[in-house]
Amino acid sequence: MTPNIKALIKARQRAFTKGETPKYKSLHAKVTKLISNAKATYYKSKAEGNHQSNPAKWYKTIYKLAAATENQQSLSSPDHADQMEIADRLQRSFTKPWLGIQPDLSRLQAVEHLLKDSHPPLPSIGQVKTVLKHLNARKATGSDNIPAWCLKRYAEELAPVVHDIVVASIVQCKYPTSYKHAIISPIPKIRPPTDLDNDFRQVSVLPQLAKVMEKLQLQLNKSSFKIKTNQHTLTSGHSTVSALTSISRNWFDSTDNS
């Protein structure tokens, strides 16, 4: 990263900290443009320099550049009306699996009363501070526009405020509505994408504070979870590899290792 970009990033962070929104947006646009140009220069230099010395790497770089070009051509600069139509079609496609599903409010209210009567565990300010300090500063910013680096850098000052939010949410059995809002990005499954209904998957970026609340809830309630030994998904130390190893052993035992 060039010194110019580093200086602009630091200036952008100072503007954000001081609440200078117009200046922050201007610096953010400049940083984004400089990074984009730096990436283009980097890939161009790689494509020009590895043709003879490293053909495999050269072809890989060319493939990446060609794929990006094809994608840009297939979705080339639609006007505002077309953009709105594309966004509506993607929204209908992404929400189709949940159409017609009505939540059972009576069950939700029963769970709410049960939680209030059971006095769920509450985190300490120290636990909140630890979670804030371990945030990944490179993660994307959610709809609340509060970046992870800000929460991490000012963990000491923000921990009491975040603690009040988390405790109020647990005591009142209410999840903040603003933390349910996600920024949805359609990511192509194939390049170039040709079908809006089937060639995109949705990636949701939640606010960082929503992730903080999830981590704290996991720490507070993990001991009460009853997880079966044959569950490999969403469990620490397990993966598709452990699942395949376990089932393969059962197959071999059932066939006398033949």
Short mmCIF file of N, CA and C in Angstrom, two decimals, residues 56-212:
data_model
loop_
_atom_site.label_atom_id
_atom_site.label_comp_id
_atom_site.label_asym_id
_atom_site.label_seq_id
_atom_site.Cartn_x
_atom_site.Cartn_y
_atom_site.Cartn_z
N ALA A 56 2.26 -20.54 -16.01
CA ALA A 56 1.05 -20.96 -15.29
C ALA A 56 0.43 -19.78 -14.53
N LYS A 57 1.28 -19.02 -13.86
CA LYS A 57 0.79 -17.85 -13.12
C LYS A 57 0.26 -16.80 -14.08
N TRP A 58 0.91 -16.68 -15.23
CA TRP A 58 0.47 -15.69 -16.22
C TRP A 58 -0.92 -16.04 -16.74
N TYR A 59 -1.15 -17.33 -17.07
CA TYR A 59 -2.46 -17.74 -17.56
C TYR A 59 -3.53 -17.57 -16.49
N LYS A 60 -3.17 -17.83 -15.23
CA LYS A 60 -4.12 -17.66 -14.14
C LYS A 60 -4.53 -16.19 -14.00
N THR A 61 -3.56 -15.30 -14.10
CA THR A 61 -3.84 -13.87 -14.01
C THR A 61 -4.70 -13.42 -15.18
N ILE A 62 -4.37 -13.88 -16.38
CA ILE A 62 -5.15 -13.52 -17.56
C ILE A 62 -6.59 -14.01 -17.43
N TYR A 63 -6.75 -15.20 -16.87
CA TYR A 63 -8.11 -15.75 -16.69
C TYR A 63 -8.92 -14.86 -15.76
N LYS A 64 -8.28 -14.40 -14.66
CA LYS A 64 -9.00 -13.53 -13.73
C LYS A 64 -9.42 -12.23 -14.40
N LEU A 65 -8.49 -11.65 -15.16
CA LEU A 65 -8.80 -10.40 -15.84
C LEU A 65 -9.89 -10.60 -16.88
N ALA A 66 -9.81 -11.69 -17.62
CA ALA A 66 -10.81 -11.97 -18.66
C ALA A 66 -12.19 -12.20 -18.05
N ALA A 67 -12.23 -12.92 -16.92
CA ALA A 67 -13.51 -13.18 -16.26
C ALA A 67 -14.15 -11.89 -15.79
N ALA A 68 -13.33 -10.99 -15.25
CA ALA A 68 -13.86 -9.70 -14.79
C ALA A 68 -14.40 -8.90 -15.96
N THR A 69 -13.69 -8.94 -17.11
CA THR A 69 -14.13 -8.19 -18.28
C THR A 69 -15.44 -8.74 -18.82
N GLU A 70 -15.57 -10.07 -18.87
CA GLU A 70 -16.80 -10.68 -19.37
C GLU A 70 -17.98 -10.32 -18.47
N ASN A 71 -17.72 -10.33 -17.14
CA ASN A 71 -18.80 -10.01 -16.21
C ASN A 71 -19.27 -8.56 -16.39
N GLN A 72 -18.30 -7.66 -16.60
CA GLN A 72 -18.67 -6.26 -16.81
C GLN A 72 -19.45 -6.09 -18.10
N GLN A 73 -19.08 -6.86 -19.13
CA GLN A 73 -19.79 -6.73 -20.40
C GLN A 73 -21.20 -7.29 -20.31
N SER A 74 -21.36 -8.39 -19.55
CA SER A 74 -22.68 -9.00 -19.48
C SER A 74 -23.67 -8.17 -18.66
N LEU A 75 -23.13 -7.36 -17.70
CA LEU A 75 -23.98 -6.51 -16.89
C LEU A 75 -23.56 -5.05 -17.07
N SER A 76 -23.40 -4.63 -18.30
CA SER A 76 -22.79 -3.34 -18.58
C SER A 76 -23.73 -2.19 -18.27
N SER A 77 -23.33 -1.35 -17.35
CA SER A 77 -23.90 -0.04 -17.01
C SER A 77 -25.37 0.14 -17.35
N PRO A 78 -26.28 -0.56 -16.66
CA PRO A 78 -27.70 -0.32 -16.91
C PRO A 78 -28.11 1.03 -16.36
N ASP A 79 -29.14 1.63 -16.96
CA ASP A 79 -29.61 2.91 -16.45
C ASP A 79 -30.36 2.70 -15.14
N HIS A 80 -30.86 3.81 -14.58
CA HIS A 80 -31.47 3.73 -13.25
C HIS A 80 -32.70 2.82 -13.25
N ALA A 81 -33.52 2.90 -14.27
CA ALA A 81 -34.72 2.07 -14.33
C ALA A 81 -34.36 0.60 -14.39
N ASP A 82 -33.34 0.27 -15.19
CA ASP A 82 -32.91 -1.13 -15.29
C ASP A 82 -32.32 -1.61 -13.96
N GLN A 83 -31.59 -0.74 -13.27
CA GLN A 83 -31.03 -1.11 -11.98
C GLN A 83 -32.14 -1.45 -10.98
N MET A 84 -33.18 -0.64 -10.96
CA MET A 84 -34.30 -0.88 -10.06
C MET A 84 -34.99 -2.19 -10.39
N GLU A 85 -35.14 -2.47 -11.67
CA GLU A 85 -35.77 -3.73 -12.09
C GLU A 85 -34.93 -4.93 -11.70
N ILE A 86 -33.60 -4.82 -11.89
CA ILE A 86 -32.70 -5.91 -11.50
C ILE A 86 -32.76 -6.13 -10.00
N ALA A 87 -32.77 -5.03 -9.22
CA ALA A 87 -32.83 -5.15 -7.76
C ALA A 87 -34.14 -5.81 -7.32
N ASP A 88 -35.25 -5.45 -7.95
CA ASP A 88 -36.54 -6.05 -7.60
C ASP A 88 -36.55 -7.55 -7.94
N ARG A 89 -35.99 -7.91 -9.08
CA ARG A 89 -35.96 -9.33 -9.46
C ARG A 89 -35.10 -10.14 -8.51
N LEU A 90 -33.95 -9.58 -8.11
CA LEU A 90 -33.08 -10.26 -7.16
C LEU A 90 -33.76 -10.41 -5.80
N GLN A 91 -34.49 -9.37 -5.39
CA GLN A 91 -35.20 -9.44 -4.11
C GLN A 91 -36.27 -10.52 -4.15
N ARG A 92 -37.02 -10.60 -5.24
CA ARG A 92 -38.05 -11.64 -5.36
C ARG A 92 -37.42 -13.03 -5.35
N SER A 93 -36.29 -13.15 -6.01
CA SER A 93 -35.61 -14.45 -6.07
C SER A 93 -35.09 -14.87 -4.70
N PHE A 94 -34.49 -13.92 -3.96
CA PHE A 94 -33.91 -14.23 -2.66
C PHE A 94 -34.96 -14.50 -1.60
N THR A 95 -36.14 -13.84 -1.70
CA THR A 95 -37.17 -13.99 -0.68
C THR A 95 -38.19 -15.08 -1.02
N LYS A 96 -38.08 -15.67 -2.19
CA LYS A 96 -39.06 -16.69 -2.61
C LYS A 96 -39.19 -17.86 -1.63
N PRO A 97 -38.07 -18.39 -1.06
CA PRO A 97 -38.23 -19.54 -0.14
C PRO A 97 -39.04 -19.23 1.11
N TRP A 98 -39.19 -17.93 1.49
CA TRP A 98 -39.90 -17.58 2.72
C TRP A 98 -41.31 -17.05 2.46
N LEU A 99 -41.74 -17.03 1.20
CA LEU A 99 -43.07 -16.52 0.92
C LEU A 99 -44.14 -17.46 1.51
N GLY A 100 -45.13 -16.88 2.13
CA GLY A 100 -46.22 -17.69 2.68
C GLY A 100 -45.97 -18.22 4.07
N ILE A 101 -44.77 -18.00 4.62
CA ILE A 101 -44.48 -18.48 5.97
C ILE A 101 -44.90 -17.43 6.98
N GLN A 102 -45.81 -17.79 7.88
CA GLN A 102 -46.31 -16.87 8.89
C GLN A 102 -45.74 -17.27 10.25
N PRO A 103 -45.09 -16.33 10.96
CA PRO A 103 -44.55 -16.67 12.28
C PRO A 103 -45.66 -16.91 13.30
N ASP A 104 -45.42 -17.85 14.20
CA ASP A 104 -46.38 -18.16 15.26
C ASP A 104 -46.11 -17.21 16.43
N LEU A 105 -46.85 -16.10 16.45
CA LEU A 105 -46.61 -15.07 17.47
C LEU A 105 -46.91 -15.58 18.87
N SER A 106 -47.86 -16.49 19.00
CA SER A 106 -48.20 -17.00 20.33
C SER A 106 -47.02 -17.76 20.93
N ARG A 107 -46.32 -18.52 20.09
CA ARG A 107 -45.15 -19.25 20.59
C ARG A 107 -44.03 -18.29 20.95
N LEU A 108 -43.86 -17.23 20.15
CA LEU A 108 -42.82 -16.25 20.46
C LEU A 108 -43.10 -15.56 21.79
N GLN A 109 -44.36 -15.23 22.02
CA GLN A 109 -44.71 -14.59 23.29
C GLN A 109 -44.50 -15.54 24.47
N ALA A 110 -44.78 -16.83 24.25
CA ALA A 110 -44.56 -17.81 25.32
C ALA A 110 -43.07 -17.92 25.66
N VAL A 111 -42.24 -17.92 24.63
CA VAL A 111 -40.79 -17.98 24.85
C VAL A 111 -40.31 -16.72 25.56
N GLU A 112 -40.87 -15.57 25.18
CA GLU A 112 -40.49 -14.30 25.82
C GLU A 112 -40.79 -14.33 27.31
N HIS A 113 -42.00 -14.79 27.69
CA HIS A 113 -42.36 -14.87 29.11
C HIS A 113 -41.46 -15.88 29.84
N LEU A 114 -41.13 -16.98 29.18
CA LEU A 114 -40.28 -18.00 29.80
C LEU A 114 -38.90 -17.44 30.08
N LEU A 115 -38.35 -16.68 29.14
CA LEU A 115 -37.02 -16.11 29.32
C LEU A 115 -37.01 -15.08 30.44
N LYS A 116 -38.07 -14.26 30.49
CA LYS A 116 -38.12 -13.24 31.54
C LYS A 116 -38.22 -13.88 32.92
N ASP A 117 -38.92 -15.00 33.04
CA ASP A 117 -39.08 -15.67 34.33
C ASP A 117 -37.84 -16.45 34.74
N SER A 118 -37.02 -16.84 33.76
CA SER A 118 -35.86 -17.69 34.07
C SER A 118 -34.61 -16.92 34.41
N HIS A 119 -34.62 -15.60 34.28
CA HIS A 119 -33.47 -14.76 34.59
C HIS A 119 -32.22 -15.23 33.84
N PRO A 120 -32.15 -14.99 32.54
CA PRO A 120 -31.01 -15.45 31.74
C PRO A 120 -29.72 -14.79 32.20
N PRO A 121 -28.56 -15.44 31.97
CA PRO A 121 -27.27 -14.88 32.38
C PRO A 121 -26.94 -13.60 31.62
N LEU A 122 -26.24 -12.69 32.30
CA LEU A 122 -25.87 -11.41 31.72
C LEU A 122 -24.35 -11.30 31.62
N PRO A 123 -23.85 -10.64 30.59
CA PRO A 123 -22.40 -10.50 30.45
C PRO A 123 -21.87 -9.38 31.34
N SER A 124 -20.58 -9.46 31.64
CA SER A 124 -19.92 -8.38 32.37
C SER A 124 -19.31 -7.40 31.38
N ILE A 125 -18.93 -6.23 31.86
CA ILE A 125 -18.29 -5.25 30.98
C ILE A 125 -16.96 -5.81 30.46
N GLY A 126 -16.28 -6.60 31.28
CA GLY A 126 -15.03 -7.22 30.85
C GLY A 126 -15.23 -8.15 29.67
N GLN A 127 -16.31 -8.95 29.70
CA GLN A 127 -16.60 -9.84 28.57
C GLN A 127 -16.89 -9.05 27.31
N VAL A 128 -17.66 -7.97 27.44
CA VAL A 128 -17.96 -7.13 26.28
C VAL A 128 -16.69 -6.53 25.72
N LYS A 129 -15.83 -6.05 26.59
CA LYS A 129 -14.57 -5.42 26.16
C LYS A 129 -13.70 -6.44 25.42
N THR A 130 -13.65 -7.67 25.91
CA THR A 130 -12.84 -8.71 25.26
C THR A 130 -13.35 -9.01 23.86
N VAL A 131 -14.66 -9.11 23.71
CA VAL A 131 -15.24 -9.39 22.39
C VAL A 131 -14.94 -8.24 21.43
N LEU A 132 -15.06 -7.01 21.90
CA LEU A 132 -14.79 -5.86 21.04
C LEU A 132 -13.33 -5.84 20.60
N LYS A 133 -12.43 -6.18 21.49
CA LYS A 133 -11.00 -6.15 21.17
C LYS A 133 -10.59 -7.25 20.19
N HIS A 134 -11.41 -8.29 20.09
CA HIS A 134 -11.08 -9.41 19.20
C HIS A 134 -11.86 -9.34 17.88
N LEU A 135 -12.51 -8.22 17.59
CA LEU A 135 -13.19 -8.07 16.31
C LEU A 135 -12.17 -8.01 15.18
N ASN A 136 -12.56 -8.53 14.03
CA ASN A 136 -11.71 -8.46 12.84
C ASN A 136 -11.91 -7.11 12.18
N ALA A 137 -10.87 -6.27 12.23
CA ALA A 137 -10.99 -4.91 11.72
C ALA A 137 -11.22 -4.85 10.21
N ARG A 138 -10.96 -5.95 9.51
CA ARG A 138 -11.10 -5.97 8.06
C ARG A 138 -12.52 -6.34 7.61
N LYS A 139 -13.37 -6.72 8.53
CA LYS A 139 -14.72 -7.13 8.15
C LYS A 139 -15.53 -5.93 7.65
N ALA A 140 -16.49 -6.23 6.77
CA ALA A 140 -17.29 -5.18 6.14
C ALA A 140 -18.19 -4.49 7.17
N THR A 141 -18.53 -3.24 6.87
CA THR A 141 -19.39 -2.44 7.73
C THR A 141 -20.85 -2.66 7.36
N GLY A 142 -21.68 -2.78 8.38
CA GLY A 142 -23.10 -3.04 8.16
C GLY A 142 -23.92 -1.79 7.92
N SER A 143 -25.22 -1.92 8.04
CA SER A 143 -26.14 -0.82 7.72
C SER A 143 -26.08 0.32 8.73
N ASP A 144 -25.48 0.09 9.91
CA ASP A 144 -25.39 1.16 10.91
C ASP A 144 -24.17 2.06 10.67
N ASN A 145 -23.35 1.71 9.67
CA ASN A 145 -22.18 2.51 9.31
C ASN A 145 -21.14 2.61 10.43
N ILE A 146 -21.11 1.64 11.34
CA ILE A 146 -20.10 1.61 12.40
C ILE A 146 -19.09 0.51 12.05
N PRO A 147 -17.89 0.87 11.62
CA PRO A 147 -16.92 -0.14 11.19
C PRO A 147 -16.33 -0.91 12.37
N ALA A 148 -15.84 -2.11 12.08
CA ALA A 148 -15.28 -2.95 13.14
C ALA A 148 -14.02 -2.34 13.74
N TRP A 149 -13.20 -1.66 12.90
CA TRP A 149 -11.96 -1.08 13.43
C TRP A 149 -12.26 -0.03 14.49
N CYS A 150 -13.37 0.70 14.33
CA CYS A 150 -13.74 1.73 15.30
C CYS A 150 -14.11 1.10 16.64
N LEU A 151 -14.92 0.04 16.61
CA LEU A 151 -15.30 -0.65 17.84
C LEU A 151 -14.09 -1.28 18.52
N LYS A 152 -13.18 -1.80 17.71
CA LYS A 152 -12.00 -2.46 18.26
C LYS A 152 -11.03 -1.44 18.86
N ARG A 153 -10.78 -0.35 18.15
CA ARG A 153 -9.81 0.64 18.61
C ARG A 153 -10.27 1.34 19.88
N TYR A 154 -11.58 1.61 19.98
CA TYR A 154 -12.11 2.33 21.14
C TYR A 154 -12.91 1.40 22.04
N ALA A 155 -12.43 0.18 22.18
CA ALA A 155 -13.13 -0.82 23.01
C ALA A 155 -13.26 -0.37 24.45
N GLU A 156 -12.22 0.25 24.99
CA GLU A 156 -12.26 0.69 26.39
C GLU A 156 -13.38 1.69 26.62
N GLU A 157 -13.52 2.65 25.70
CA GLU A 157 -14.52 3.69 25.87
C GLU A 157 -15.93 3.21 25.54
N LEU A 158 -16.05 2.30 24.55
CA LEU A 158 -17.36 1.88 24.08
C LEU A 158 -17.94 0.69 24.84
N ALA A 159 -17.11 -0.02 25.58
CA ALA A 159 -17.57 -1.23 26.27
C ALA A 159 -18.77 -0.96 27.19
N PRO A 160 -18.77 0.09 28.02
CA PRO A 160 -19.95 0.32 28.87
C PRO A 160 -21.23 0.58 28.08
N VAL A 161 -21.11 1.30 26.96
CA VAL A 161 -22.29 1.59 26.14
C VAL A 161 -22.83 0.31 25.51
N VAL A 162 -21.94 -0.48 24.92
CA VAL A 162 -22.35 -1.75 24.30
C VAL A 162 -22.91 -2.69 25.36
N HIS A 163 -22.31 -2.68 26.55
CA HIS A 163 -22.79 -3.52 27.64
C HIS A 163 -24.24 -3.17 27.99
N ASP A 164 -24.56 -1.89 28.06
CA ASP A 164 -25.94 -1.47 28.37
C ASP A 164 -26.91 -1.95 27.30
N ILE A 165 -26.49 -1.88 26.04
CA ILE A 165 -27.36 -2.32 24.94
C ILE A 165 -27.63 -3.82 25.04
N VAL A 166 -26.57 -4.59 25.26
CA VAL A 166 -26.71 -6.06 25.31
C VAL A 166 -27.56 -6.48 26.51
N VAL A 167 -27.29 -5.88 27.67
CA VAL A 167 -28.03 -6.25 28.88
C VAL A 167 -29.51 -5.89 28.72
N ALA A 168 -29.79 -4.71 28.18
CA ALA A 168 -31.18 -4.31 27.97
C ALA A 168 -31.89 -5.26 27.02
N SER A 169 -31.19 -5.70 25.98
CA SER A 169 -31.78 -6.64 25.02
C SER A 169 -32.12 -7.96 25.69
N ILE A 170 -31.21 -8.46 26.55
CA ILE A 170 -31.43 -9.76 27.20
C ILE A 170 -32.55 -9.65 28.25
N VAL A 171 -32.51 -8.60 29.06
CA VAL A 171 -33.49 -8.45 30.13
C VAL A 171 -34.90 -8.26 29.57
N GLN A 172 -35.00 -7.45 28.51
CA GLN A 172 -36.31 -7.17 27.93
C GLN A 172 -36.74 -8.22 26.91
N CYS A 173 -35.84 -9.16 26.59
CA CYS A 173 -36.13 -10.20 25.59
C CYS A 173 -36.54 -9.57 24.25
N LYS A 174 -35.84 -8.51 23.89
CA LYS A 174 -36.10 -7.82 22.63
C LYS A 174 -34.79 -7.68 21.87
N TYR A 175 -34.79 -8.10 20.61
CA TYR A 175 -33.60 -7.93 19.78
C TYR A 175 -33.73 -6.62 19.01
N PRO A 176 -32.73 -5.74 19.08
CA PRO A 176 -32.84 -4.43 18.39
C PRO A 176 -33.17 -4.58 16.92
N THR A 177 -34.21 -3.89 16.48
CA THR A 177 -34.65 -4.00 15.09
C THR A 177 -33.57 -3.58 14.11
N SER A 178 -32.82 -2.54 14.45
CA SER A 178 -31.79 -2.05 13.52
C SER A 178 -30.69 -3.08 13.28
N TYR A 179 -30.49 -4.01 14.24
CA TYR A 179 -29.45 -5.03 14.07
C TYR A 179 -29.94 -6.19 13.20
N LYS A 180 -31.22 -6.18 12.85
CA LYS A 180 -31.75 -7.21 11.96
C LYS A 180 -31.59 -6.83 10.48
N HIS A 181 -31.25 -5.56 10.23
CA HIS A 181 -31.12 -5.08 8.86
C HIS A 181 -29.75 -5.45 8.31
N ALA A 182 -29.73 -6.07 7.16
CA ALA A 182 -28.48 -6.51 6.54
C ALA A 182 -28.33 -5.88 5.16
N ILE A 183 -27.09 -5.67 4.78
CA ILE A 183 -26.78 -5.23 3.41
C ILE A 183 -26.59 -6.48 2.56
N ILE A 184 -27.47 -6.67 1.57
CA ILE A 184 -27.44 -7.87 0.74
C ILE A 184 -26.65 -7.60 -0.53
N SER A 185 -25.67 -8.43 -0.78
CA SER A 185 -24.87 -8.32 -2.01
C SER A 185 -25.08 -9.57 -2.85
N PRO A 186 -25.54 -9.42 -4.10
CA PRO A 186 -25.67 -10.60 -4.97
C PRO A 186 -24.31 -10.99 -5.55
N ILE A 187 -23.85 -12.18 -5.23
CA ILE A 187 -22.55 -12.66 -5.69
C ILE A 187 -22.76 -13.70 -6.79
N PRO A 188 -22.14 -13.54 -7.95
CA PRO A 188 -22.33 -14.51 -9.04
C PRO A 188 -21.80 -15.89 -8.67
N LYS A 189 -22.58 -16.91 -8.97
CA LYS A 189 -22.13 -18.28 -8.79
C LYS A 189 -21.24 -18.70 -9.95
N ILE A 190 -21.51 -18.17 -11.11
CA ILE A 190 -20.71 -18.44 -12.30
C ILE A 190 -20.36 -17.12 -12.96
N ARG A 191 -19.35 -17.11 -13.77
CA ARG A 191 -18.94 -15.90 -14.50
C ARG A 191 -18.81 -16.23 -15.98
N PRO A 192 -19.47 -15.45 -16.82
CA PRO A 192 -20.38 -14.36 -16.48
C PRO A 192 -21.77 -14.87 -16.14
N PRO A 193 -22.48 -14.24 -15.21
CA PRO A 193 -23.85 -14.67 -14.90
C PRO A 193 -24.80 -14.27 -16.02
N THR A 194 -25.75 -15.14 -16.30
CA THR A 194 -26.71 -14.87 -17.37
C THR A 194 -28.16 -14.92 -16.89
N ASP A 195 -28.40 -15.59 -15.74
CA ASP A 195 -29.76 -15.76 -15.22
C ASP A 195 -29.85 -15.12 -13.84
N LEU A 196 -30.65 -14.06 -13.71
CA LEU A 196 -30.76 -13.36 -12.44
C LEU A 196 -31.38 -14.24 -11.36
N ASP A 197 -32.20 -15.19 -11.72
CA ASP A 197 -32.91 -16.01 -10.74
C ASP A 197 -32.08 -17.16 -10.20
N ASN A 198 -31.07 -17.60 -10.94
CA ASN A 198 -30.34 -18.81 -10.55
C ASN A 198 -28.83 -18.63 -10.44
N ASP A 199 -28.27 -17.58 -11.01
CA ASP A 199 -26.82 -17.44 -11.07
C ASP A 199 -26.25 -16.55 -9.98
N PHE A 200 -27.06 -16.20 -8.98
CA PHE A 200 -26.57 -15.34 -7.89
C PHE A 200 -26.92 -15.96 -6.54
N ARG A 201 -26.05 -15.76 -5.59
CA ARG A 201 -26.33 -16.10 -4.20
C ARG A 201 -26.20 -14.83 -3.37
N GLN A 202 -26.94 -14.78 -2.29
CA GLN A 202 -26.95 -13.57 -1.47
C GLN A 202 -25.96 -13.69 -0.32
N VAL A 203 -25.21 -12.63 -0.11
CA VAL A 203 -24.30 -12.53 1.03
C VAL A 203 -24.79 -11.37 1.89
N SER A 204 -25.12 -11.65 3.14
CA SER A 204 -25.68 -10.64 4.04
C SER A 204 -24.59 -10.11 4.97
N VAL A 205 -24.47 -8.79 5.03
CA VAL A 205 -23.53 -8.14 5.94
C VAL A 205 -24.34 -7.48 7.06
N LEU A 206 -24.24 -8.05 8.26
CA LEU A 206 -24.95 -7.52 9.41
C LEU A 206 -24.10 -6.47 10.12
N PRO A 207 -24.72 -5.59 10.92
CA PRO A 207 -23.93 -4.65 11.72
C PRO A 207 -22.98 -5.39 12.66
N GLN A 208 -21.82 -4.80 12.92
CA GLN A 208 -20.84 -5.44 13.77
C GLN A 208 -21.37 -5.66 15.19
N LEU A 209 -22.21 -4.75 15.67
CA LEU A 209 -22.76 -4.91 17.02
C LEU A 209 -23.69 -6.12 17.11
N ALA A 210 -24.33 -6.47 16.00
CA ALA A 210 -25.16 -7.68 15.99
C ALA A 210 -24.28 -8.92 16.19
N LYS A 211 -23.10 -8.92 15.57
CA LYS A 211 -22.17 -10.03 15.74
C LYS A 211 -21.62 -10.08 17.17
N VAL A 212 -21.41 -8.89 17.76
CA VAL A 212 -20.96 -8.84 19.15
C VAL A 212 -22.00 -9.47 20.07
#
